């Protein structure tokens, strides 16, 4: 598998090509509201950020209908199209990290990333409630990041079997509700504060996060127009492509729907 696909609106595509970035939203905004909860925290999903894609190359009428209202677009991009940054871990001198998160974003108030090795995950479909509502309380480390007994990275990787038609893959990021300054000043106190903040559903500094796309990936951008894509929107789309991504390919849906 070399590519993933996303059904979206023309407006969302415009944001992608202009900002050269993909938006990840908190689990509180995904299509299944049950994903917000874990077995032990009512709203822990707000600390997990996701961008949803599908591996299915063939057009899907349900996907067109749910995510573009039959008049949007489906985009294709290479796997893991994001810029990579290398910086020294401020919590472990001499250790260098390569990440899709730029160094300056480590210094946000009340929002510090959990460094997972893999950003892209294939969604597992299940009816097992132990997976759908995982217990997060435990002592765990991910690439040296001590999560103070709360394993946020168990979120966002499983969905109810009813959603299996999506064949979903997700880019996942996790953020602890605590600042780097607090972690450096008093790590144990910061871990306790983080646990309290999760239990009390304290908000992060922001509810979305943008990952920059490598410029060469726009050369492989494919845009498929929905079955009910209008002629006016086609004109707007061609203007977008001519302005921001001249090598992108525009295609028309093979489906005919009244």
CSV table of C-alpha atoms in Angstrom, one decimal:
chain,number,residue,atom,x,y,z
A,1,UNK,CA,0.0,0.0,0.0
A,2,UNK,CA,1.5,3.3,-1.1
A,3,UNK,CA,-1.4,5.7,-0.8
A,4,UNK,CA,-4.3,6.6,1.5
A,5,UNK,CA,-7.6,8.4,0.5
A,6,UNK,CA,-9.7,10.9,2.3
A,7,UNK,CA,-13.3,12.0,1.5
A,8,UNK,CA,-13.7,15.7,2.3
A,9,UNK,CA,-15.2,19.0,1.1
A,10,UNK,CA,-13.8,21.4,-1.4
A,11,UNK,CA,-13.3,23.9,1.3
A,12,UNK,CA,-11.2,21.5,3.4
A,13,UNK,CA,-9.1,20.7,0.3
A,14,UNK,CA,-8.5,24.4,-0.2
A,15,UNK,CA,-7.2,24.7,3.4
A,16,UNK,CA,-4.9,21.7,2.8
A,17,UNK,CA,-3.3,23.0,-0.4
A,18,UNK,CA,-3.0,26.6,0.9
A,19,UNK,CA,-1.6,25.8,4.3
A,20,UNK,CA,0.4,22.7,3.1
A,21,UNK,CA,-0.8,20.9,6.2
A,22,UNK,CA,-3.3,18.3,7.4
A,23,UNK,CA,-5.6,19.0,10.4
A,24,UNK,CA,-5.9,16.5,13.2
A,25,UNK,CA,-8.9,16.9,15.5
A,26,UNK,CA,-9.6,15.6,19.0
A,27,UNK,CA,-11.6,12.4,19.3
A,28,UNK,CA,-14.4,14.5,20.7
A,29,UNK,CA,-15.2,15.4,17.1
A,30,UNK,CA,-15.1,12.1,15.3
A,31,UNK,CA,-18.1,10.4,13.9
A,32,UNK,CA,-18.5,7.9,16.8
A,33,UNK,CA,-19.0,9.8,20.0
A,34,UNK,CA,-18.3,6.7,22.1
A,35,UNK,CA,-14.6,7.0,21.2
A,36,UNK,CA,-14.3,9.9,23.7
A,37,UNK,CA,-14.6,7.7,26.7
A,38,UNK,CA,-12.3,5.1,28.2
A,39,UNK,CA,-13.2,2.6,30.9
A,40,UNK,CA,-11.8,4.9,33.6
A,41,UNK,CA,-12.1,8.5,32.2
A,42,UNK,CA,-15.3,10.0,30.7
A,43,UNK,CA,-13.6,12.3,28.2
A,44,UNK,CA,-10.0,11.1,27.8
A,45,UNK,CA,-10.4,11.1,24.0
A,46,UNK,CA,-9.9,14.9,24.0
A,47,UNK,CA,-6.2,14.2,24.4
A,48,UNK,CA,-6.0,12.1,21.3
A,49,UNK,CA,-5.8,13.9,17.9
A,50,UNK,CA,-6.7,12.1,14.7
A,51,UNK,CA,-6.8,12.4,10.9
A,52,UNK,CA,-8.9,9.7,9.3
A,53,UNK,CA,-8.2,8.1,5.9
A,54,UNK,CA,-9.2,4.9,4.1
A,55,UNK,CA,-7.1,2.3,2.2
A,56,UNK,CA,-10.0,1.5,-0.1
A,57,UNK,CA,-9.2,2.6,-3.7
A,58,UNK,CA,-12.6,1.9,-5.0
A,59,UNK,CA,-15.2,4.6,-4.6
A,60,UNK,CA,-17.6,4.1,-1.7
A,61,UNK,CA,-21.2,5.6,-1.8
A,62,UNK,CA,-21.5,5.6,2.0
A,63,UNK,CA,-18.2,7.5,2.3
A,64,UNK,CA,-19.1,10.0,-0.3
A,65,UNK,CA,-22.4,10.5,1.4
A,66,UNK,CA,-21.1,10.8,5.0
A,67,UNK,CA,-18.0,12.9,4.5
A,68,UNK,CA,-18.6,15.0,1.4
A,69,UNK,CA,-22.4,15.0,1.0
A,70,UNK,CA,-21.9,13.7,-2.5
A,71,UNK,CA,-20.6,17.0,-3.8
A,72,UNK,CA,-17.1,17.1,-2.4
A,73,UNK,CA,-13.8,15.5,-3.3
A,74,UNK,CA,-11.7,12.5,-2.4
A,75,UNK,CA,-8.0,13.2,-2.1
A,76,UNK,CA,-5.1,10.7,-2.4
A,77,UNK,CA,-1.7,11.3,-0.8
A,78,UNK,CA,1.3,9.0,-0.2
A,79,UNK,CA,1.6,7.3,3.2
A,80,UNK,CA,3.2,9.4,6.0
A,81,UNK,CA,3.5,12.6,3.9
A,82,UNK,CA,4.6,14.8,6.8
A,83,UNK,CA,7.7,16.9,7.3
A,84,UNK,CA,10.2,15.5,9.8
A,85,UNK,CA,12.2,17.6,12.3
A,86,UNK,CA,15.1,16.6,14.5
A,87,UNK,CA,15.8,18.1,17.8
A,88,UNK,CA,17.4,17.4,21.2
A,89,UNK,CA,15.1,16.0,23.8
A,90,UNK,CA,14.8,18.8,26.4
A,91,UNK,CA,14.1,16.2,29.1
A,92,UNK,CA,17.0,13.9,28.2
A,93,UNK,CA,20.2,15.8,27.1
A,94,UNK,CA,22.1,14.0,24.4
A,95,UNK,CA,19.1,12.2,23.0
A,96,UNK,CA,17.9,13.4,19.6
A,97,UNK,CA,14.4,12.8,18.4
A,98,UNK,CA,13.1,12.8,14.8
A,99,UNK,CA,9.4,13.7,14.8
A,100,UNK,CA,6.6,15.3,12.7
A,101,UNK,CA,6.3,17.8,15.6
A,102,UNK,CA,8.6,20.9,15.3
A,103,UNK,CA,10.7,21.8,18.3
A,104,UNK,CA,8.9,25.0,19.0
A,105,UNK,CA,5.6,23.2,19.6
A,106,UNK,CA,7.1,21.5,22.6
A,107,UNK,CA,6.7,24.7,24.5
A,108,UNK,CA,3.0,25.2,24.4
A,109,UNK,CA,1.1,25.9,27.6
A,110,UNK,CA,-0.6,22.8,29.1
A,111,UNK,CA,0.1,20.6,26.0
A,112,UNK,CA,3.1,18.3,25.7
A,113,UNK,CA,3.3,15.5,23.1
A,114,UNK,CA,3.6,11.8,23.9
A,115,UNK,CA,6.3,10.5,21.5
A,116,UNK,CA,5.1,7.3,19.8
A,117,UNK,CA,7.3,5.7,17.2
A,118,UNK,CA,4.4,5.1,14.8
A,119,UNK,CA,2.1,7.9,13.7
A,120,UNK,CA,0.0,5.8,11.3
A,121,UNK,CA,-2.3,3.1,12.6
A,122,UNK,CA,-4.7,0.7,10.9
A,123,UNK,CA,-8.0,0.8,12.8
A,124,UNK,CA,-9.0,-2.5,14.5
A,125,UNK,CA,-12.8,-3.2,14.3
A,126,UNK,CA,-14.2,-5.1,17.2
A,127,UNK,CA,-17.2,-5.7,19.5
A,128,UNK,CA,-14.9,-6.3,22.5
A,129,UNK,CA,-15.7,-3.5,25.0
A,130,UNK,CA,-12.3,-4.0,26.7
A,131,UNK,CA,-10.8,-2.6,23.5
A,132,UNK,CA,-13.5,-0.1,22.7
A,133,UNK,CA,-13.3,1.3,26.2
A,134,UNK,CA,-9.8,0.5,27.3
A,135,UNK,CA,-8.5,1.1,30.8
A,136,UNK,CA,-5.8,3.7,30.7
A,137,UNK,CA,-4.5,3.6,34.3
A,138,UNK,CA,-1.0,2.0,34.3
A,139,UNK,CA,2.6,2.8,34.6
A,140,UNK,CA,4.1,2.9,31.1
A,141,UNK,CA,6.8,4.4,29.0
A,142,UNK,CA,6.8,5.3,25.3
A,143,UNK,CA,10.2,6.2,23.8
A,144,UNK,CA,11.3,7.4,27.3
A,145,UNK,CA,8.1,9.3,28.0
A,146,UNK,CA,6.7,8.4,31.4
A,147,UNK,CA,2.9,8.8,31.2
A,148,UNK,CA,2.4,8.8,34.9
A,149,UNK,CA,0.2,5.7,35.0
A,150,UNK,CA,-2.1,6.8,32.3
A,151,UNK,CA,-1.6,5.2,28.8
A,152,UNK,CA,-3.3,7.7,26.5
A,153,UNK,CA,-1.9,5.7,23.5
A,154,UNK,CA,-4.5,3.0,24.0
A,155,UNK,CA,-7.1,5.4,22.6
A,156,UNK,CA,-8.2,5.9,19.0
A,157,UNK,CA,-7.0,2.5,17.6
A,158,UNK,CA,-10.3,0.4,17.9
A,159,UNK,CA,-13.8,1.1,16.6
A,160,UNK,CA,-17.1,-0.8,16.8
A,161,UNK,CA,-17.5,-3.4,14.0
A,162,UNK,CA,-20.4,-1.4,12.6
A,163,UNK,CA,-17.8,1.0,11.1
A,164,UNK,CA,-15.8,-1.7,9.3
A,165,UNK,CA,-17.0,-0.5,5.9
A,166,UNK,CA,-14.7,2.5,6.3
A,167,UNK,CA,-11.4,0.5,6.1
A,168,UNK,CA,-9.9,3.3,8.2
A,169,UNK,CA,-6.3,4.2,8.8
A,170,UNK,CA,-5.5,7.0,11.2
A,171,UNK,CA,-2.7,9.4,11.9
A,172,UNK,CA,-2.7,9.7,15.7
A,173,UNK,CA,-1.0,12.1,18.1
A,174,UNK,CA,-1.4,12.3,21.8
A,175,UNK,CA,-0.9,15.3,24.1
A,176,UNK,CA,-0.5,15.4,27.9
A,177,UNK,CA,-2.3,18.3,29.6
A,178,UNK,CA,0.8,19.7,31.2
A,179,UNK,CA,3.6,22.0,30.0
A,180,UNK,CA,7.3,21.2,29.3
A,181,UNK,CA,8.2,23.9,31.8
A,182,UNK,CA,6.3,22.0,34.5
A,183,UNK,CA,7.9,18.7,33.5
A,184,UNK,CA,11.4,20.1,33.7
A,185,UNK,CA,10.8,22.0,37.0
A,186,UNK,CA,9.3,19.1,39.0
A,187,UNK,CA,8.7,15.9,37.0
A,188,UNK,CA,6.8,14.1,39.8
A,189,UNK,CA,4.6,17.1,40.5
A,190,UNK,CA,3.9,17.5,36.8
A,191,UNK,CA,2.9,13.9,36.5
A,192,UNK,CA,0.4,14.2,39.3
A,193,UNK,CA,-1.0,17.4,37.8
A,194,UNK,CA,-1.4,15.7,34.5
A,195,UNK,CA,-3.3,12.8,36.0
A,196,UNK,CA,-5.6,15.3,37.9
A,197,UNK,CA,-6.1,17.3,34.7
A,198,UNK,CA,-7.2,14.2,32.7
A,199,UNK,CA,-9.5,13.1,35.5
A,200,UNK,CA,-11.0,16.6,35.6
A,201,UNK,CA,-11.2,16.8,31.8
A,202,UNK,CA,-9.1,20.0,31.7
A,203,UNK,CA,-8.7,21.3,28.2
A,204,UNK,CA,-5.5,21.4,26.2
A,205,UNK,CA,-4.1,24.7,24.8
A,206,UNK,CA,-5.9,23.8,21.5
A,207,UNK,CA,-8.4,21.4,20.1
A,208,UNK,CA,-6.7,20.7,16.8
A,209,UNK,CA,-3.2,20.3,15.5
A,210,UNK,CA,-1.7,20.8,12.0
A,211,UNK,CA,1.0,18.6,10.5
A,212,UNK,CA,3.0,20.1,7.6
A,213,UNK,CA,3.1,18.1,4.4
A,214,UNK,CA,6.3,17.6,2.5
A,215,UNK,CA,6.3,19.7,-0.6
A,216,UNK,CA,7.1,16.7,-3.0
A,217,UNK,CA,4.0,14.9,-1.8
A,218,UNK,CA,1.8,17.5,-3.6
A,219,UNK,CA,3.3,16.2,-6.9
A,220,UNK,CA,1.4,12.9,-6.2
A,221,UNK,CA,-1.9,14.5,-5.1
A,222,UNK,CA,-4.9,13.0,-6.8
A,223,UNK,CA,-8.3,14.7,-6.5
A,224,UNK,CA,-11.4,12.7,-7.4
A,225,UNK,CA,-14.6,14.8,-7.8
A,226,UNK,CA,-17.8,13.5,-6.2
A,227,UNK,CA,-20.8,12.1,-8.2
A,228,UNK,CA,-22.7,15.4,-7.7
A,229,UNK,CA,-19.8,17.8,-8.0
A,230,UNK,CA,-21.1,20.9,-9.7
A,231,UNK,CA,-19.6,22.7,-12.7
A,232,UNK,CA,-19.1,25.8,-10.6
A,233,UNK,CA,-17.1,23.8,-8.0
A,234,UNK,CA,-15.1,22.3,-10.9
A,235,UNK,CA,-14.0,25.8,-11.9
A,236,UNK,CA,-13.0,26.6,-8.3
A,237,UNK,CA,-11.1,23.4,-8.0
A,238,UNK,CA,-9.2,24.1,-11.2
A,239,UNK,CA,-8.3,27.5,-9.9
A,240,UNK,CA,-7.0,25.9,-6.6
A,241,UNK,CA,-4.9,23.4,-8.5
A,242,UNK,CA,-3.4,26.0,-10.9
A,243,UNK,CA,-2.6,28.3,-7.9
A,244,UNK,CA,-1.3,25.8,-5.3
A,245,UNK,CA,-0.5,22.4,-6.8
A,246,UNK,CA,-0.1,22.4,-10.6
A,247,UNK,CA,1.0,18.8,-10.8
A,248,UNK,CA,-2.1,17.4,-9.0
A,249,UNK,CA,-4.4,15.2,-11.1
A,250,UNK,CA,-8.1,15.9,-11.2
A,251,UNK,CA,-10.4,13.0,-12.0
A,252,UNK,CA,-14.2,12.5,-12.2
A,253,UNK,CA,-16.2,9.9,-10.3
A,254,UNK,CA,-17.4,6.9,-12.2
A,255,UNK,CA,-20.6,6.8,-10.2
A,256,UNK,CA,-23.8,8.2,-11.5
A,257,UNK,CA,-26.3,9.1,-8.8
A,258,UNK,CA,-29.6,11.1,-9.2
